[in-house]
Short mmCIF file of C-alpha atoms in Angstrom, two decimals:
data_model
loop_
_atom_site.label_atom_id
_atom_site.label_comp_id
_atom_site.label_asym_id
_atom_site.label_seq_id
_atom_site.Cartn_x
_atom_site.Cartn_y
_atom_site.Cartn_z
CA MET I 1 -0.16 0.00 -0.17
CA LYS I 2 1.62 3.59 -0.93
CA LEU I 3 0.79 6.61 1.14
CA LEU I 4 1.37 9.98 0.15
CA HIS I 5 2.07 12.19 3.22
CA THR I 6 2.06 16.08 3.49
CA ALA I 7 0.64 18.77 5.98
CA ASP I 8 0.80 22.41 6.92
CA LEU I 9 -1.00 23.83 3.89
CA HIS I 10 -1.98 26.97 5.21
CA ILE I 11 -4.29 27.56 2.69
CA GLY I 12 -5.06 31.48 2.54
CA LYS I 13 -1.86 32.52 4.07
CA THR I 14 -0.08 35.65 3.15
CA MET I 15 3.45 36.69 3.28
CA TYR I 16 4.30 40.28 3.39
CA GLU I 17 0.32 41.10 2.32
CA PHE I 18 1.15 38.97 -0.72
CA PRO I 19 -1.90 36.38 -1.34
CA LEU I 20 -0.43 33.00 -1.99
CA TYR I 21 -3.74 31.22 -3.63
CA GLU I 22 -2.16 30.94 -6.99
CA ASP I 23 0.94 29.26 -5.27
CA GLN I 24 -0.96 26.77 -3.25
CA ALA I 25 -3.40 25.78 -6.07
CA TYR I 26 -0.13 25.28 -8.16
CA ILE I 27 1.56 23.03 -5.63
CA LEU I 28 -1.57 21.27 -4.64
CA ASN I 29 -1.77 20.26 -8.37
CA GLN I 30 1.68 19.06 -8.26
CA ILE I 31 0.94 16.90 -5.61
CA LEU I 32 -1.97 15.19 -6.98
CA GLU I 33 0.31 14.63 -10.27
CA ILE I 34 2.96 12.87 -7.85
CA ALA I 35 -0.06 10.82 -6.54
CA ARG I 36 -0.96 9.74 -9.87
CA LYS I 37 2.46 8.94 -11.11
CA GLU I 38 3.22 6.84 -8.19
CA GLN I 39 -0.28 5.13 -8.17
CA VAL I 40 -0.75 6.21 -4.34
CA ASP I 41 -3.66 4.40 -2.58
CA VAL I 42 -3.71 7.13 0.20
CA LEU I 43 -3.38 10.67 0.75
CA LEU I 44 -2.60 11.81 4.20
CA LEU I 45 -3.03 15.50 5.17
CA ALA I 46 -1.64 16.17 8.77
CA GLY I 47 -3.48 19.28 9.69
CA ASP I 48 -3.06 23.18 9.20
CA ILE I 49 -5.27 22.76 6.03
CA TYR I 50 -6.08 26.36 6.71
CA ASP I 51 -4.08 29.41 7.96
CA ARG I 52 -6.64 30.65 9.83
CA SER I 53 -9.94 29.37 11.93
CA ILE I 54 -12.14 31.20 9.72
CA PRO I 55 -10.85 30.60 6.14
CA SER I 56 -11.55 33.02 3.26
CA THR I 57 -13.97 31.88 0.48
CA GLU I 58 -11.11 31.91 -1.92
CA ALA I 59 -9.09 29.32 0.58
CA VAL I 60 -12.22 26.96 0.73
CA THR I 61 -12.39 27.04 -2.80
CA VAL I 62 -8.86 25.89 -3.31
CA PHE I 63 -9.03 22.97 -0.84
CA ASP I 64 -12.49 22.04 -2.31
CA GLU I 65 -11.18 21.64 -5.73
CA PHE I 66 -8.02 19.66 -4.69
CA LEU I 67 -10.42 17.47 -2.50
CA THR I 68 -12.83 17.01 -5.52
CA ALA I 69 -9.99 16.20 -7.89
CA CYS I 70 -8.57 13.40 -5.27
CA VAL I 71 -12.03 11.78 -5.23
CA LYS I 72 -12.22 11.50 -9.12
CA GLU I 73 -8.87 9.79 -8.89
CA GLY I 74 -10.07 7.21 -6.54
CA ILE I 75 -7.43 8.00 -3.93
CA VAL I 76 -8.46 7.48 -0.20
CA THR I 77 -7.84 10.72 1.22
CA MET I 78 -7.58 11.22 5.19
CA VAL I 79 -7.69 14.63 6.97
CA ILE I 80 -7.07 15.79 10.28
CA SER I 81 -7.48 19.30 11.78
CA GLY I 82 -4.37 21.23 13.10
CA ASN I 83 -3.72 24.27 15.82
CA HIS I 84 -4.81 26.67 12.86
CA ASP I 85 -7.83 25.06 11.82
CA SER I 86 -11.32 25.48 12.96
CA PRO I 87 -11.86 21.73 13.95
CA GLU I 88 -16.09 22.25 13.53
CA ARG I 89 -15.59 23.94 10.07
CA LEU I 90 -13.13 21.52 8.80
CA SER I 91 -15.45 18.48 9.83
CA PHE I 92 -18.44 19.89 7.91
CA GLY I 93 -19.97 17.27 6.07
CA GLY I 94 -17.40 14.63 6.89
CA ARG I 95 -20.11 11.69 7.12
CA LEU I 96 -21.35 12.25 3.93
CA PHE I 97 -17.87 12.37 2.46
CA GLU I 98 -17.02 9.00 3.72
CA GLU I 99 -18.95 7.52 1.08
CA ASN I 100 -16.46 8.93 -1.34
CA ARG I 101 -13.66 7.67 0.84
CA LEU I 102 -12.68 11.14 2.23
CA TYR I 103 -12.40 10.78 5.77
CA ILE I 104 -12.05 13.80 8.10
CA ALA I 105 -11.00 14.05 11.61
CA GLY I 106 -11.66 17.60 12.71
CA THR I 107 -13.22 17.68 16.23
CA TRP I 108 -12.45 15.76 19.27
CA GLU I 109 -15.41 13.38 20.45
CA GLY I 110 -13.74 11.31 23.04
CA GLN I 111 -12.22 8.63 20.53
CA VAL I 112 -9.74 8.51 17.76
CA LYS I 113 -11.10 7.86 14.27
CA GLN I 114 -10.21 4.62 12.97
CA VAL I 115 -10.24 3.59 9.11
CA THR I 116 -9.25 0.39 8.07
CA LEU I 117 -8.15 -0.52 4.41
CA GLU I 118 -6.83 -3.83 2.91
CA ASP I 119 -3.89 -4.91 0.62
CA GLU I 120 -2.30 -8.04 -0.52
CA TYR I 121 -0.46 -8.18 3.08
CA GLY I 122 -3.40 -7.74 5.06
CA GLU I 123 -5.37 -5.19 6.79
CA VAL I 124 -3.97 -1.50 7.77
CA ASP I 125 -5.30 0.21 10.16
CA PHE I 126 -5.24 3.96 10.19
CA PHE I 127 -5.69 6.43 13.27
CA LEU I 128 -6.60 9.90 12.80
CA LEU I 129 -6.01 12.04 15.82
CA PRO I 130 -6.57 15.99 15.27
CA PHE I 131 -4.57 18.51 17.48
CA VAL I 132 -6.73 18.54 20.90
CA ARG I 133 -5.93 21.34 23.20
CA PRO I 134 -4.80 20.02 26.80
CA GLY I 135 -8.09 21.53 28.45
CA GLN I 136 -10.23 19.45 26.45
CA LEU I 137 -8.47 16.32 27.79
CA GLN I 138 -8.23 17.52 31.54
CA ALA I 139 -4.46 17.52 31.18
CA ARG I 140 -1.75 20.32 31.91
CA THR I 141 0.40 19.63 28.79
CA GLU I 142 0.18 18.41 25.05
CA GLY I 143 2.44 15.68 26.04
CA GLU I 144 0.29 14.77 29.16
CA GLY I 145 -2.97 14.93 27.00
CA VAL I 146 -1.48 12.81 24.09
CA GLU I 147 -0.29 10.07 26.61
CA LYS I 148 -3.87 9.97 28.06
CA ILE I 149 -5.13 9.53 24.47
CA MET I 150 -2.48 6.66 23.67
CA LYS I 151 -3.53 4.75 26.93
CA GLU I 152 -7.41 5.46 26.96
CA ALA I 153 -8.54 5.67 23.33
CA VAL I 154 -6.33 3.88 21.19
CA SER I 155 -6.36 0.22 20.90
CA LEU I 156 -3.85 -1.32 18.69
CA ASP I 157 -4.02 -4.72 16.95
CA LYS I 158 -0.62 -5.75 16.29
CA GLY I 159 -1.39 -8.32 14.06
CA LYS I 160 -2.24 -5.35 11.56
CA ARG I 161 0.13 -2.74 10.54
CA ASN I 162 -0.76 0.49 12.06
CA VAL I 163 -0.49 4.03 10.96
CA LEU I 164 -1.08 7.30 12.86
CA MET I 165 -1.59 10.51 11.57
CA THR I 166 -1.55 13.55 14.05
CA HIS I 167 -0.45 17.20 14.61
CA TYR I 168 1.88 18.16 17.40
CA PHE I 169 5.26 19.19 18.64
CA VAL I 170 6.98 16.21 18.83
CA GLY I 171 10.64 15.68 20.19
CA GLY I 172 12.67 14.78 23.23
CA LYS I 173 15.86 15.37 24.85
CA ASN I 174 17.96 13.82 22.16
CA CYS I 175 15.89 14.28 19.14
CA GLU I 176 14.89 17.90 19.32
CA PRO I 177 13.10 18.78 15.98
CA GLU I 178 14.28 21.61 13.77
CA LEU I 179 12.30 25.00 13.70
CA SER I 180 11.95 27.85 11.23
CA GLU I 181 11.23 31.45 11.59
CA SER I 182 7.50 30.91 10.39
CA GLU I 183 6.73 28.31 13.35
CA ASN I 184 4.30 29.88 15.79
CA THR I 185 5.30 26.86 18.62
CA VAL I 186 6.15 28.37 21.93
CA TYR I 187 9.15 25.77 23.32
CA VAL I 188 10.19 26.48 26.87
CA GLY I 189 12.06 23.75 28.61
CA GLY I 190 10.31 21.13 26.47
CA ILE I 191 6.96 21.42 28.48
CA ASP I 192 5.07 21.72 24.93
CA MET I 193 6.71 18.41 23.68
CA VAL I 194 4.94 15.21 22.96
CA SER I 195 7.47 12.08 23.18
CA PRO I 196 7.96 9.90 20.20
CA ALA I 197 8.25 6.97 22.49
CA LEU I 198 4.51 7.38 22.76
CA PHE I 199 4.32 6.19 19.16
CA GLU I 200 6.76 3.28 19.30
CA GLU I 201 4.20 0.60 17.93
CA PHE I 202 3.11 2.12 14.99
CA ASP I 203 4.36 1.12 11.59
CA TYR I 204 4.40 4.97 10.50
CA VAL I 205 3.31 8.15 12.12
CA ALA I 206 2.49 11.11 9.87
CA LEU I 207 2.98 14.37 11.77
CA GLY I 208 2.10 17.88 10.96
CA HIS I 209 2.88 21.12 12.57
CA LEU I 210 6.58 21.72 11.92
CA HIS I 211 7.39 23.28 8.37
CA LYS I 212 10.74 21.35 7.85
CA ALA I 213 10.59 17.63 6.64
CA GLN I 214 12.35 15.47 9.13
CA LYS I 215 12.50 12.32 11.18
CA VAL I 216 11.81 12.35 14.92
CA GLY I 217 13.43 9.54 17.01
CA LYS I 218 14.30 6.19 16.15
CA ASN I 219 11.15 4.88 14.62
CA HIS I 220 9.15 5.97 11.34
CA VAL I 221 7.87 9.09 12.98
CA TYR I 222 8.15 11.72 10.36
CA TYR I 223 6.98 15.48 9.79
CA ALA I 224 6.45 15.83 6.21
CA GLY I 225 6.88 19.70 6.26
CA SER I 226 4.78 22.34 4.47
CA PRO I 227 4.83 22.07 0.77
CA LEU I 228 5.53 25.76 0.22
CA ALA I 229 8.30 27.67 2.13
CA TYR I 230 6.33 30.33 4.57
CA SER I 231 9.24 32.42 5.49
CA PHE I 232 12.82 33.10 4.37
CA SER I 233 14.26 31.11 6.87
CA GLU I 234 12.76 28.07 4.92
CA ASN I 235 15.34 27.82 2.41
CA SER I 236 15.49 24.25 1.91
CA SER I 237 13.71 22.25 -0.82
CA LYS I 238 10.32 21.23 -0.04
CA THR I 239 8.71 17.59 -0.44
CA VAL I 240 6.24 15.12 -0.10
CA GLN I 241 6.97 11.83 1.87
CA LEU I 242 6.15 8.78 -0.16
CA VAL I 243 5.63 5.64 1.93
CA GLU I 244 5.01 2.08 1.05
CA LEU I 245 3.83 -0.36 3.57
CA LEU I 246 4.86 -3.92 2.70
CA LYS I 247 4.47 -6.84 4.83
CA PRO I 248 4.59 -6.19 8.76
CA GLY I 249 7.71 -4.60 9.62
CA GLU I 250 8.56 -3.44 6.38
CA VAL I 251 8.05 0.25 5.66
CA VAL I 252 9.88 2.15 2.92
CA VAL I 253 9.88 6.02 3.09
CA LYS I 254 11.43 8.33 0.65
CA LYS I 255 10.96 11.83 -0.18
CA VAL I 256 9.75 13.28 -3.58
CA PRO I 257 10.82 16.89 -4.30
CA LEU I 258 8.28 19.79 -5.16
CA LYS I 259 8.85 22.60 -7.30
CA PRO I 260 7.05 25.88 -6.34
CA LEU I 261 5.53 28.49 -8.89
CA ARG I 262 7.87 30.97 -7.06
CA GLN I 263 10.92 30.50 -5.00
CA VAL I 264 11.07 32.38 -1.68
CA ARG I 265 14.89 33.59 -1.68
CA THR I 266 17.40 35.97 -0.58
CA VAL I 267 19.31 38.07 -2.65
CA GLU I 268 22.51 40.34 -1.55
CA GLY I 269 24.44 42.94 -2.69
CA ASP I 270 24.41 46.41 -4.28
CA LEU I 271 20.88 47.83 -5.12
CA TRP I 272 22.18 48.90 -8.37
CA GLU I 273 23.92 45.44 -9.29
CA LEU I 274 20.95 43.51 -8.30
CA THR I 275 18.64 45.21 -10.78
CA LYS I 276 20.91 44.74 -13.62
CA GLU I 277 19.31 42.99 -16.54
CA GLN I 278 21.97 40.28 -16.65
CA ILE I 279 21.85 39.59 -12.93
CA ALA I 280 18.37 39.61 -12.66
CA ALA I 281 17.92 37.10 -15.64
CA LEU I 282 19.83 34.47 -13.97
CA GLU I 283 16.81 33.35 -11.78
CA ASN I 284 13.17 33.69 -11.93
CA ARG I 285 12.70 37.48 -11.09
CA GLU I 286 9.18 36.44 -10.38
CA ASP I 287 10.45 35.07 -7.18
CA TYR I 288 9.34 36.16 -3.64
CA ILE I 289 12.44 38.35 -2.86
CA ARG I 290 14.21 39.52 0.38
CA ALA I 291 17.11 41.80 -0.50
CA VAL I 292 20.05 42.20 1.72
CA LEU I 293 21.25 45.84 0.66
CA THR I 294 25.22 46.57 1.03
CA ASN I 295 24.70 50.25 -0.20
CA GLU I 296 26.35 52.63 2.38
CA GLU I 297 24.75 55.74 0.82
CA ALA I 298 20.90 56.86 1.18
CA LEU I 299 18.79 55.37 -1.20
CA MET I 300 15.64 56.83 -2.33
CA GLU I 301 12.37 54.51 -2.30
CA PRO I 302 14.73 51.41 -2.84
CA MET I 303 11.66 49.09 -2.92
CA ALA I 304 10.28 50.88 -5.83
CA VAL I 305 13.43 50.38 -7.77
CA LEU I 306 13.79 46.78 -6.58
CA ARG I 307 10.11 45.99 -7.70
CA SER I 308 10.74 47.48 -11.08
CA VAL I 309 12.90 44.54 -11.98
CA TYR I 310 11.51 41.96 -9.29
CA PRO I 311 7.77 42.64 -8.87
CA ASN I 312 7.33 40.11 -6.05
CA ALA I 313 10.09 41.81 -3.90
CA MET I 314 8.78 41.22 -0.49
CA GLU I 315 11.30 43.01 2.07
CA ILE I 316 14.51 44.85 1.81
CA ILE I 317 17.10 44.74 5.03
CA LEU I 318 20.20 46.93 5.07
CA LYS I 319 23.36 44.63 5.76
CA GLU I 320 24.04 46.09 9.34
CA LYS I 321 20.46 45.37 10.23
CA GLU I 322 20.88 41.62 8.87
CA LEU I 323 24.10 40.89 10.87
CA ALA I 324 22.01 42.18 14.03
CA ASN I 325 19.30 39.81 13.35
CA VAL I 326 21.43 36.82 13.00
CA ASN I 327 22.98 37.22 16.29
CA GLN I 328 19.65 37.90 17.94
CA ARG I 329 18.50 34.49 16.30
CA ARG I 330 21.66 32.83 17.48
CA GLN I 331 20.81 33.71 20.95
CA GLN I 332 17.17 32.64 20.58
CA ILE I 333 18.61 29.11 19.41
CA THR I 334 20.91 28.99 22.37
CA ARG I 335 17.84 29.62 24.66
CA LYS I 336 15.69 26.74 22.84
CA LYS I 337 18.37 24.40 23.84
CA LYS I 338 18.21 25.00 27.44
CA SER I 339 16.21 22.79 29.83
CA GLY I 340 13.41 24.36 32.15
CA ILE I 341 15.67 24.76 35.16
CA GLU I 342 18.59 26.29 32.92
CA LEU I 343 16.19 29.18 31.73
CA PHE I 344 14.88 29.57 35.37
CA ARG I 345 18.50 29.88 36.70
CA ASP I 346 19.42 32.28 33.94
CA PHE I 347 16.52 34.23 34.85
CA TYR I 348 17.13 34.44 38.48
CA THR I 349 20.77 35.59 37.86
CA TYR I 350 19.67 38.42 35.40
CA VAL I 351 17.10 39.58 38.17
CA GLU I 352 19.36 39.01 41.14
CA GLU I 353 22.68 39.90 39.54
CA LYS I 354 23.90 36.72 41.21
CA ASP I 355 24.23 33.08 40.85
CA MET I 356 21.47 30.78 42.90
CA SER I 357 22.72 28.82 45.71
CA GLU I 358 22.82 24.95 45.64
CA LYS I 359 19.86 25.22 48.05
CA GLN I 360 17.83 27.47 46.02
CA LEU I 361 18.63 25.33 42.85
CA ALA I 362 17.51 22.25 44.48
CA ALA I 363 14.46 24.01 45.78
CA ALA I 364 13.56 25.24 42.18
CA GLU I 365 14.11 21.77 40.67
CA GLU I 366 11.54 20.29 43.26
CA MET I 367 8.84 22.80 42.25
CA MET I 368 9.29 22.48 38.52
CA ASP I 369 9.11 18.57 38.94
CA LYS I 370 5.96 19.04 40.93
CA ALA I 371 4.48 21.39 38.19
CA LEU I 372 5.18 18.91 35.44
CA MET I 373 3.76 16.19 37.67
CA LYS I 374 7.16 14.06 37.32
#
């Protein structure tokens, strides 16, 4: 059985007030072409279908046309809601859609939606777990909530192959996922992380939430990443995950590259050099551009000059400002790698202008353990 896994479509998103509907429709058509070429059986859309809880008419139209095309192709399509989606709106008409093998798990109803399909090797159980906030589960953290779901609402038949699709911040101490500037996740000392150890018994776990395609942990737990770059930090190539389920215990995963209508890229140099015809002609001038300018003299309306050559230029940054931003991002990355107690200790030192004593540190660790219910 062949699966195609993608996520974080964010249909309706804008960048610097540029609407991306055309780009999103283009990449969705490309995903459909890959599904046709690879003769995919199941398409997995792992949440954040829309960028807003109340999507625009244009966004709904783009997604509707894509789903309609998938159904016409005979592809079993499975969809879950992410933290950006409105679960109720995404679930609308779900029971009727199942007649066309379109399965949507938007709202949390106390149990994980299960879909069973069959191929030459036997049955495959798909578990569709949407993003559920901890409060809905009477839990303090997302990790605690997912652990509760895995214990109380998921029953695996180990004689079958099992696939989970969900939308969380999954990672751990030795497998921290990579983030980009466009991520909205707030990570403080690992409190919002869901351990990949909770998913060890699944043959494949299709994740959404983070925009960089990556494997998490030792088993087949994967973020597909977003099919489009939604910030200038997402400069790696975008892909979809092609997954082949063979006999029990045998899973083959490979990335299939995507080519966007327009790249999101950064150019650097003197404004007058960048706008020369021979320079602009080297790549697609319709790309979404951030220009880091090295000019030292004052510039009159540099964006107008830039857009005369690159019509989709989005941002201009002076070189000195960019260097300051890089240093700031490095500091943020360093903070993200620290544990909760390390962050607290740094905060204490900053406020009190002295280090914590061993007694104070031990008391803080005890309180933090109690707060996290360890």
